Short mmCIF file of C-alpha atoms and ligand atoms in Angstrom, two decimals:
data_model
loop_
_atom_site.label_atom_id
_atom_site.label_comp_id
_atom_site.label_asym_id
_atom_site.label_seq_id
_atom_site.Cartn_x
_atom_site.Cartn_y
_atom_site.Cartn_z
CA UNK X 23 -0.80 -21.37 10.50
CA UNK X 24 -3.56 -19.04 9.29
CA UNK X 25 -3.68 -20.56 5.80
CA UNK X 26 -4.57 -23.94 7.30
CA UNK X 27 -7.66 -22.53 9.01
CA UNK X 28 -8.65 -20.42 6.00
CA UNK X 29 -8.84 -23.69 4.06
CA UNK X 30 -10.53 -25.57 6.93
CA UNK X 31 -13.31 -22.98 7.32
CA UNK X 32 -14.02 -22.43 3.61
CA UNK X 33 -17.75 -22.04 2.95
CA UNK X 34 -19.25 -24.93 0.96
CA UNK X 35 -20.18 -22.73 -2.00
CA UNK X 36 -16.65 -21.34 -2.49
CA UNK X 37 -14.24 -22.96 -4.96
CA UNK X 38 -10.75 -22.52 -3.53
CA UNK X 39 -7.54 -23.25 -5.37
CA UNK X 40 -4.52 -23.34 -3.05
CA UNK X 41 -0.75 -23.17 -3.56
CA UNK X 42 1.76 -24.29 -0.96
CA UNK X 43 5.18 -22.67 -0.59
CA UNK X 44 6.70 -25.66 -2.43
CA UNK X 45 4.32 -25.07 -5.35
CA UNK X 46 4.61 -21.29 -5.54
CA UNK X 47 7.23 -18.89 -4.24
CA UNK X 48 5.40 -15.56 -4.02
CA UNK X 49 8.62 -13.79 -5.07
CA UNK X 50 8.24 -15.37 -8.52
CA UNK X 51 6.08 -12.83 -10.38
CA UNK X 52 5.83 -14.98 -13.52
CA UNK X 53 4.56 -17.97 -11.54
CA UNK X 54 2.12 -15.73 -9.64
CA UNK X 55 0.73 -14.34 -12.89
CA UNK X 56 0.29 -17.73 -14.50
CA UNK X 57 -1.36 -19.17 -11.34
CA UNK X 58 -3.85 -16.30 -11.23
CA UNK X 59 -4.43 -16.39 -14.98
CA UNK X 60 -5.03 -20.16 -14.84
CA UNK X 61 -7.66 -20.03 -12.06
CA UNK X 62 -9.26 -16.68 -13.01
CA UNK X 63 -10.27 -16.09 -9.38
CA UNK X 64 -12.60 -13.40 -8.05
CA UNK X 65 -10.28 -13.04 -5.06
CA UNK X 66 -6.62 -13.76 -4.41
CA UNK X 67 -5.77 -14.42 -0.75
CA UNK X 68 -2.18 -14.24 0.45
CA UNK X 69 -1.35 -15.88 3.78
CA UNK X 70 2.36 -16.23 2.94
CA UNK X 71 4.74 -13.91 4.76
CA UNK X 72 8.10 -13.62 6.46
CA UNK X 73 6.69 -13.74 10.01
CA UNK X 74 9.79 -14.27 12.17
CA UNK X 75 10.00 -10.86 13.82
CA UNK X 76 13.47 -11.25 15.38
CA UNK X 77 14.93 -12.86 12.23
CA UNK X 78 13.67 -9.92 10.16
CA UNK X 79 15.98 -7.58 12.09
CA UNK X 80 18.96 -9.53 10.78
CA UNK X 81 17.56 -10.16 7.29
CA UNK X 82 15.84 -6.98 6.16
CA UNK X 83 16.34 -7.88 2.52
CA UNK X 84 14.36 -11.14 2.69
CA UNK X 85 11.66 -9.59 4.89
CA UNK X 86 11.09 -6.84 2.31
CA UNK X 87 11.36 -9.26 -0.64
CA UNK X 88 8.48 -11.35 0.75
CA UNK X 89 6.37 -8.88 2.74
CA UNK X 90 6.67 -5.87 0.44
CA UNK X 91 8.03 -6.44 -3.09
CA UNK X 92 6.27 -9.79 -3.72
CA UNK X 93 3.05 -8.27 -2.34
CA UNK X 94 3.48 -5.28 -4.66
CA UNK X 95 3.86 -7.51 -7.73
CA UNK X 96 0.91 -9.70 -6.70
CA UNK X 97 -1.27 -6.59 -6.37
CA UNK X 98 -0.20 -5.40 -9.83
CA UNK X 99 -1.08 -8.76 -11.39
CA UNK X 100 -4.47 -8.78 -9.65
CA UNK X 101 -5.17 -5.23 -10.83
CA UNK X 102 -4.26 -6.25 -14.39
CA UNK X 103 -6.36 -9.45 -14.36
CA UNK X 104 -9.33 -7.95 -12.48
CA UNK X 105 -9.05 -10.08 -9.32
CA UNK X 106 -9.59 -8.58 -5.86
CA UNK X 107 -6.91 -8.94 -3.18
CA UNK X 108 -7.36 -10.20 0.35
CA UNK X 109 -4.25 -9.51 2.36
CA UNK X 110 -3.16 -9.88 5.99
CA UNK X 111 -1.04 -7.28 7.70
CA UNK X 112 -0.24 -6.77 11.37
CA UNK X 113 -0.57 -4.63 14.52
CA UNK X 114 3.23 -4.20 14.29
CA UNK X 115 2.65 -1.39 11.80
CA UNK X 116 1.92 0.69 14.96
CA UNK X 117 4.42 1.99 17.51
CA UNK X 118 2.34 1.28 20.62
CA UNK X 119 2.24 4.86 21.90
CA UNK X 120 -1.59 4.80 21.90
CA UNK X 121 -2.87 3.75 25.33
CA UNK X 122 -6.29 2.66 24.02
CA UNK X 123 -7.15 0.60 20.95
CA UNK X 124 -5.84 1.30 17.43
CA UNK X 125 -8.42 1.90 14.71
CA UNK X 126 -7.76 1.49 11.00
CA UNK X 127 -7.59 5.31 10.69
CA UNK X 128 -4.63 5.61 13.07
CA UNK X 129 -1.31 6.51 11.49
CA UNK X 130 1.14 3.59 11.29
CA UNK X 131 4.66 4.00 12.62
CA UNK X 132 6.45 0.65 12.84
CA UNK X 133 9.25 0.05 15.35
CA UNK X 134 10.88 -2.98 13.76
CA UNK X 135 11.85 -4.34 10.33
CA UNK X 136 8.97 -6.83 10.22
CA UNK X 137 6.49 -3.98 10.82
CA UNK X 138 8.23 -1.77 8.26
CA UNK X 139 8.12 -4.51 5.62
CA UNK X 140 4.45 -5.27 6.28
CA UNK X 141 3.59 -1.56 6.08
CA UNK X 142 5.46 -1.33 2.78
CA UNK X 143 3.27 -4.22 1.54
CA UNK X 144 0.11 -2.40 2.66
CA UNK X 145 1.13 0.80 0.89
CA UNK X 146 1.99 -1.09 -2.31
CA UNK X 147 -1.48 -2.67 -2.39
CA UNK X 148 -3.09 0.74 -1.84
CA UNK X 149 -1.00 2.31 -4.64
CA UNK X 150 -1.66 -0.49 -7.13
CA UNK X 151 -5.27 0.40 -7.90
CA UNK X 152 -6.44 -3.14 -7.08
CA UNK X 153 -9.70 -3.58 -5.13
CA UNK X 154 -8.65 -4.96 -1.78
CA UNK X 155 -9.58 -6.01 1.71
CA UNK X 156 -6.65 -5.68 4.07
CA UNK X 157 -7.12 -7.40 7.43
CA UNK X 158 -4.82 -6.54 10.33
CA UNK X 159 -4.88 -9.23 13.03
CA UNK X 160 -2.47 -9.52 15.98
CA UNK X 161 -0.78 -12.14 18.16
CA UNK X 162 -2.07 -15.07 16.10
CA UNK X 163 -2.33 -18.51 17.60
CA UNK X 164 -3.49 -21.68 15.88
CA UNK X 165 -2.84 -25.36 16.16
CA UNK X 166 -1.07 -25.62 12.80
CA UNK X 167 1.89 -23.30 13.26
CA UNK X 168 4.39 -21.51 15.49
CA UNK X 169 3.06 -18.95 17.95
CA UNK X 170 3.71 -17.42 21.36
CA UNK X 171 0.69 -19.34 22.71
CA UNK X 172 2.00 -22.61 21.28
CA UNK X 173 5.43 -21.96 22.79
CA UNK X 174 3.88 -21.25 26.19
CA UNK X 175 1.93 -24.53 25.99
CA UNK X 176 5.14 -26.43 25.24
CA UNK X 177 7.02 -24.77 28.10
CA UNK X 178 4.15 -25.28 30.57
CA UNK X 179 3.81 -28.96 29.60
CA UNK X 180 7.57 -29.43 30.02
CA UNK X 181 7.53 -27.58 33.40
CA UNK X 182 10.19 -25.18 32.10
CA UNK X 183 10.96 -22.08 34.15
CA UNK X 184 9.68 -19.20 32.03
CA UNK X 185 9.77 -15.40 32.27
CA UNK X 186 7.24 -13.41 30.23
CA UNK X 187 6.94 -9.67 29.77
CA UNK X 188 4.06 -8.06 31.64
CA UNK X 189 4.39 -4.62 30.04
CA UNK X 190 3.45 -5.55 26.46
CA UNK X 191 -0.28 -5.34 25.80
CA UNK X 192 -2.39 -6.41 22.86
CA UNK X 193 -5.23 -8.59 21.68
CA UNK X 194 -4.66 -12.17 20.64
CA UNK X 195 -6.32 -13.82 17.66
CA UNK X 196 -7.27 -17.47 17.27
CA UNK X 197 -6.72 -18.37 13.61
CA UNK X 198 -10.05 -20.24 13.47
CA UNK X 199 -11.92 -17.08 14.57
CA UNK X 200 -9.91 -14.93 12.14
CA UNK X 201 -10.52 -17.35 9.27
CA UNK X 202 -14.29 -17.43 9.92
CA UNK X 203 -14.43 -13.63 10.14
CA UNK X 204 -12.40 -13.37 6.92
CA UNK X 205 -14.85 -15.48 4.95
CA UNK X 206 -17.75 -13.42 6.35
CA UNK X 207 -16.05 -10.13 5.47
CA UNK X 208 -15.36 -11.10 1.85
CA UNK X 209 -17.79 -9.16 -0.31
CA UNK X 210 -19.00 -7.06 2.66
CA UNK X 211 -15.96 -4.87 3.17
CA UNK X 212 -13.10 -3.18 1.38
CA UNK X 213 -10.17 -1.19 2.73
CA UNK X 214 -8.55 -1.91 6.11
CA UNK X 215 -10.32 -3.88 8.84
CA UNK X 216 -8.85 -4.89 12.22
CA UNK X 217 -9.79 -8.40 13.36
CA UNK X 218 -8.81 -9.94 16.72
CA UNK X 219 -10.39 -11.64 19.66
CA UNK X 220 -12.04 -9.26 22.12
CA UNK X 221 -10.20 -7.95 25.16
CA UNK X 222 -6.79 -6.47 25.84
CA UNK X 223 -4.29 -8.68 27.64
CA UNK X 224 -0.60 -8.63 28.55
CA UNK X 225 1.75 -11.32 27.27
CA UNK X 226 2.20 -12.39 30.92
CA UNK X 227 -1.58 -12.65 31.62
CA UNK X 228 -1.98 -14.75 28.48
CA UNK X 229 0.88 -17.03 29.50
CA UNK X 230 -0.49 -17.24 33.07
CA UNK X 231 -3.79 -18.60 31.76
CA UNK X 232 -1.89 -21.27 29.81
CA UNK X 233 0.42 -22.24 32.67
CA UNK X 234 -2.64 -22.50 34.98
CA UNK X 235 -4.34 -24.79 32.44
CA UNK X 236 -1.38 -27.16 32.66
CA UNK X 237 -1.06 -26.82 36.47
CA UNK X 238 2.37 -25.24 36.04
CA UNK X 239 1.80 -21.77 37.58
CA UNK X 240 4.88 -21.96 39.79
CA UNK X 241 7.13 -22.19 36.70
CA UNK X 242 6.02 -18.79 35.32
CA UNK X 243 7.11 -15.34 36.46
CA UNK X 244 6.60 -11.81 35.09
CA UNK X 245 9.34 -9.46 33.95
CA UNK X 246 9.59 -6.15 32.15
CA UNK X 247 10.60 -5.69 28.51
CA UNK X 248 13.82 -4.11 29.77
CA UNK X 249 14.60 -7.09 32.04
CA UNK X 250 13.81 -9.56 29.24
CA UNK X 251 16.40 -7.83 27.11
CA UNK X 252 15.23 -8.50 23.55
CA UNK X 253 17.04 -6.33 21.03
CA UNK X 254 13.97 -6.21 18.73
CA UNK X 255 11.65 -3.31 19.50
CA UNK X 256 7.96 -4.21 19.84
CA UNK X 257 4.99 -1.91 20.56
CA UNK X 258 4.09 -1.61 24.28
CA UNK X 259 0.38 -1.49 23.46
CA UNK X 260 -0.80 -2.45 20.00
CA UNK X 261 -4.33 -3.56 20.93
CA UNK X 262 -6.57 -3.29 17.88
CA UNK X 263 -10.11 -1.94 17.94
CA UNK X 264 -12.41 -4.49 16.32
CA UNK X 265 -15.43 -2.15 16.27
CA UNK X 266 -15.50 -1.81 12.46
CA UNK X 267 -15.17 -5.57 11.98
CA UNK X 268 -18.01 -6.20 14.43
CA UNK X 269 -20.25 -3.66 12.67
CA UNK X 270 -19.57 -5.34 9.33
CA UNK X 271 -20.01 -8.84 10.75
CA UNK X 272 -23.15 -7.90 12.72
CA UNK X 273 -21.79 -9.79 15.73
CA UNK X 274 -19.11 -9.54 18.39
CA UNK X 275 -15.77 -11.29 18.00
CA UNK X 276 -15.30 -14.07 20.58
CA UNK X 277 -13.43 -12.94 23.72
CA UNK X 278 -9.80 -14.04 24.04
CA UNK X 279 -10.16 -16.46 26.94
CA UNK X 280 -13.00 -18.30 25.19
CA UNK X 281 -10.81 -18.51 22.07
CA UNK X 282 -7.87 -19.79 24.12
CA UNK X 283 -10.07 -22.44 25.73
CA UNK X 284 -11.20 -23.69 22.29
CA UNK X 285 -7.59 -23.67 21.05
CA UNK X 286 -6.45 -25.77 24.04
CA UNK X 287 -9.23 -28.31 23.33
CA UNK X 288 -8.30 -28.45 19.63
CA UNK X 289 -4.62 -28.83 20.56
CA UNK X 290 -5.48 -31.80 22.84
CA UNK X 291 -7.47 -33.42 20.04
CA UNK X 292 -4.66 -32.98 17.49
CA UNK X 293 -2.09 -34.38 19.97
CA UNK X 294 -4.10 -37.57 20.58
N1 NAP F 28 1.75 -14.88 13.57
C1 NAP F 28 1.33 -13.74 14.10
O1 NAP F 28 1.35 -13.55 15.33
C2 NAP F 28 0.77 -12.66 13.21
C3 NAP F 28 0.33 -11.48 13.80
C4 NAP F 28 -0.21 -10.48 12.98
C5 NAP F 28 -0.28 -10.67 11.62
N2 NAP F 28 0.18 -11.82 11.06
C6 NAP F 28 0.07 -11.96 9.60
O2 NAP F 28 -0.87 -12.97 9.32
C7 NAP F 28 -0.49 -13.69 8.14
C8 NAP F 28 -0.42 -15.18 8.44
O3 NAP F 28 0.52 -15.37 9.49
P1 NAP F 28 0.88 -16.85 10.02
O4 NAP F 28 1.32 -16.67 11.43
O5 NAP F 28 -0.18 -17.81 9.65
O6 NAP F 28 2.19 -17.12 9.16
P2 NAP F 28 3.09 -18.46 9.08
O7 NAP F 28 2.52 -19.56 9.89
O8 NAP F 28 4.51 -18.02 9.33
O9 NAP F 28 2.88 -18.83 7.56
C9 NAP F 28 3.46 -18.08 6.54
C10 NAP F 28 3.89 -19.06 5.50
O10 NAP F 28 4.43 -18.35 4.37
C11 NAP F 28 5.50 -19.14 3.89
N3 NAP F 28 6.38 -18.36 3.04
C12 NAP F 28 7.44 -17.58 3.41
N4 NAP F 28 8.03 -17.08 2.32
C13 NAP F 28 7.33 -17.51 1.25
C14 NAP F 28 7.46 -17.33 -0.14
N5 NAP F 28 8.43 -16.57 -0.65
N6 NAP F 28 6.57 -17.94 -0.95
C15 NAP F 28 5.58 -18.71 -0.46
N7 NAP F 28 5.41 -18.93 0.86
C16 NAP F 28 6.28 -18.33 1.71
C17 NAP F 28 6.18 -19.60 5.17
O11 NAP F 28 7.07 -20.66 4.94
P3 NAP F 28 8.37 -20.82 5.90
O12 NAP F 28 7.84 -20.96 7.29
O13 NAP F 28 9.02 -22.05 5.37
O14 NAP F 28 9.16 -19.58 5.72
C18 NAP F 28 4.98 -20.03 5.99
O15 NAP F 28 4.61 -21.33 5.69
C19 NAP F 28 0.83 -13.08 7.69
O16 NAP F 28 0.56 -12.09 6.73
C20 NAP F 28 1.37 -12.41 8.94
O17 NAP F 28 2.21 -11.33 8.64
C21 NAP F 28 0.69 -12.82 11.83
#
């Protein structure tokens, strides 16, 4: 999902060499090293990850193999070959006990396996000695992948009765806005930067905007996390502060409902 928009928003003066999953399994350290050695890049971006949060609970080994150990080896190769690393992590490194907005200085404490594996990847990059920019986005949505927003669009279009939790808060992130911000941050920032669309929202409020767009409001109702009954723990409030990103970018991130509106228009165009 994100990789598609990273490619689509590439600045004209950047030469980008891409590898699909079929071309390169990031768990293959030898293949990673030869790909990096062949291109001699200034930066190595990694958008690949094990992103299925519920599936990670049942398959800790694969989640860590992709999100932590492969990331560790990639960082070591980059450090050896003198390339800088651009990596994406997640708000799920936090436990959600903070009632405000998380800054990059806040101490991570993941609640689920996905968050633990992503945090292990972050720490491996930091230990490796590579120069890096680590971007933490949250609640991604984009036209070219699976997301909560995409699922809500499908359910609203199909007039499916849907319950959504109202007591989980965060910021959502349109992959086009994240990709543009990423390209702007390259060369301007190092370390950890939080990037998301502006404004905190509940999962229910986000879904309500989507169901209203499709004229399907009566099919949506709120529930609590407890009533929903998922066995995977997720943070109650993992909203990310984008202040540092905005200072570095010299502009504000677009607000979430504007981003959602643009996503819905793009989705309509792609569907035609
Ligand atoms: N989605 C979110 O809400 C969200 C929120 C916060 C942060 N993030 C982070 O943002 C980044 C991009 O997320 P996204 O939603 O764009 O992810 P995505 O759509 O799930 O894309 C990740 C891609 O990586 C591929 N992949 C998995 N294992 C691989 C391997 N061993 N080698 C090569 N490719 C592999 C996946 O293929 P398969 O699908 O075939 O496995 C998938 O195509 C990730 O680092 C993610 O952790 C995402």
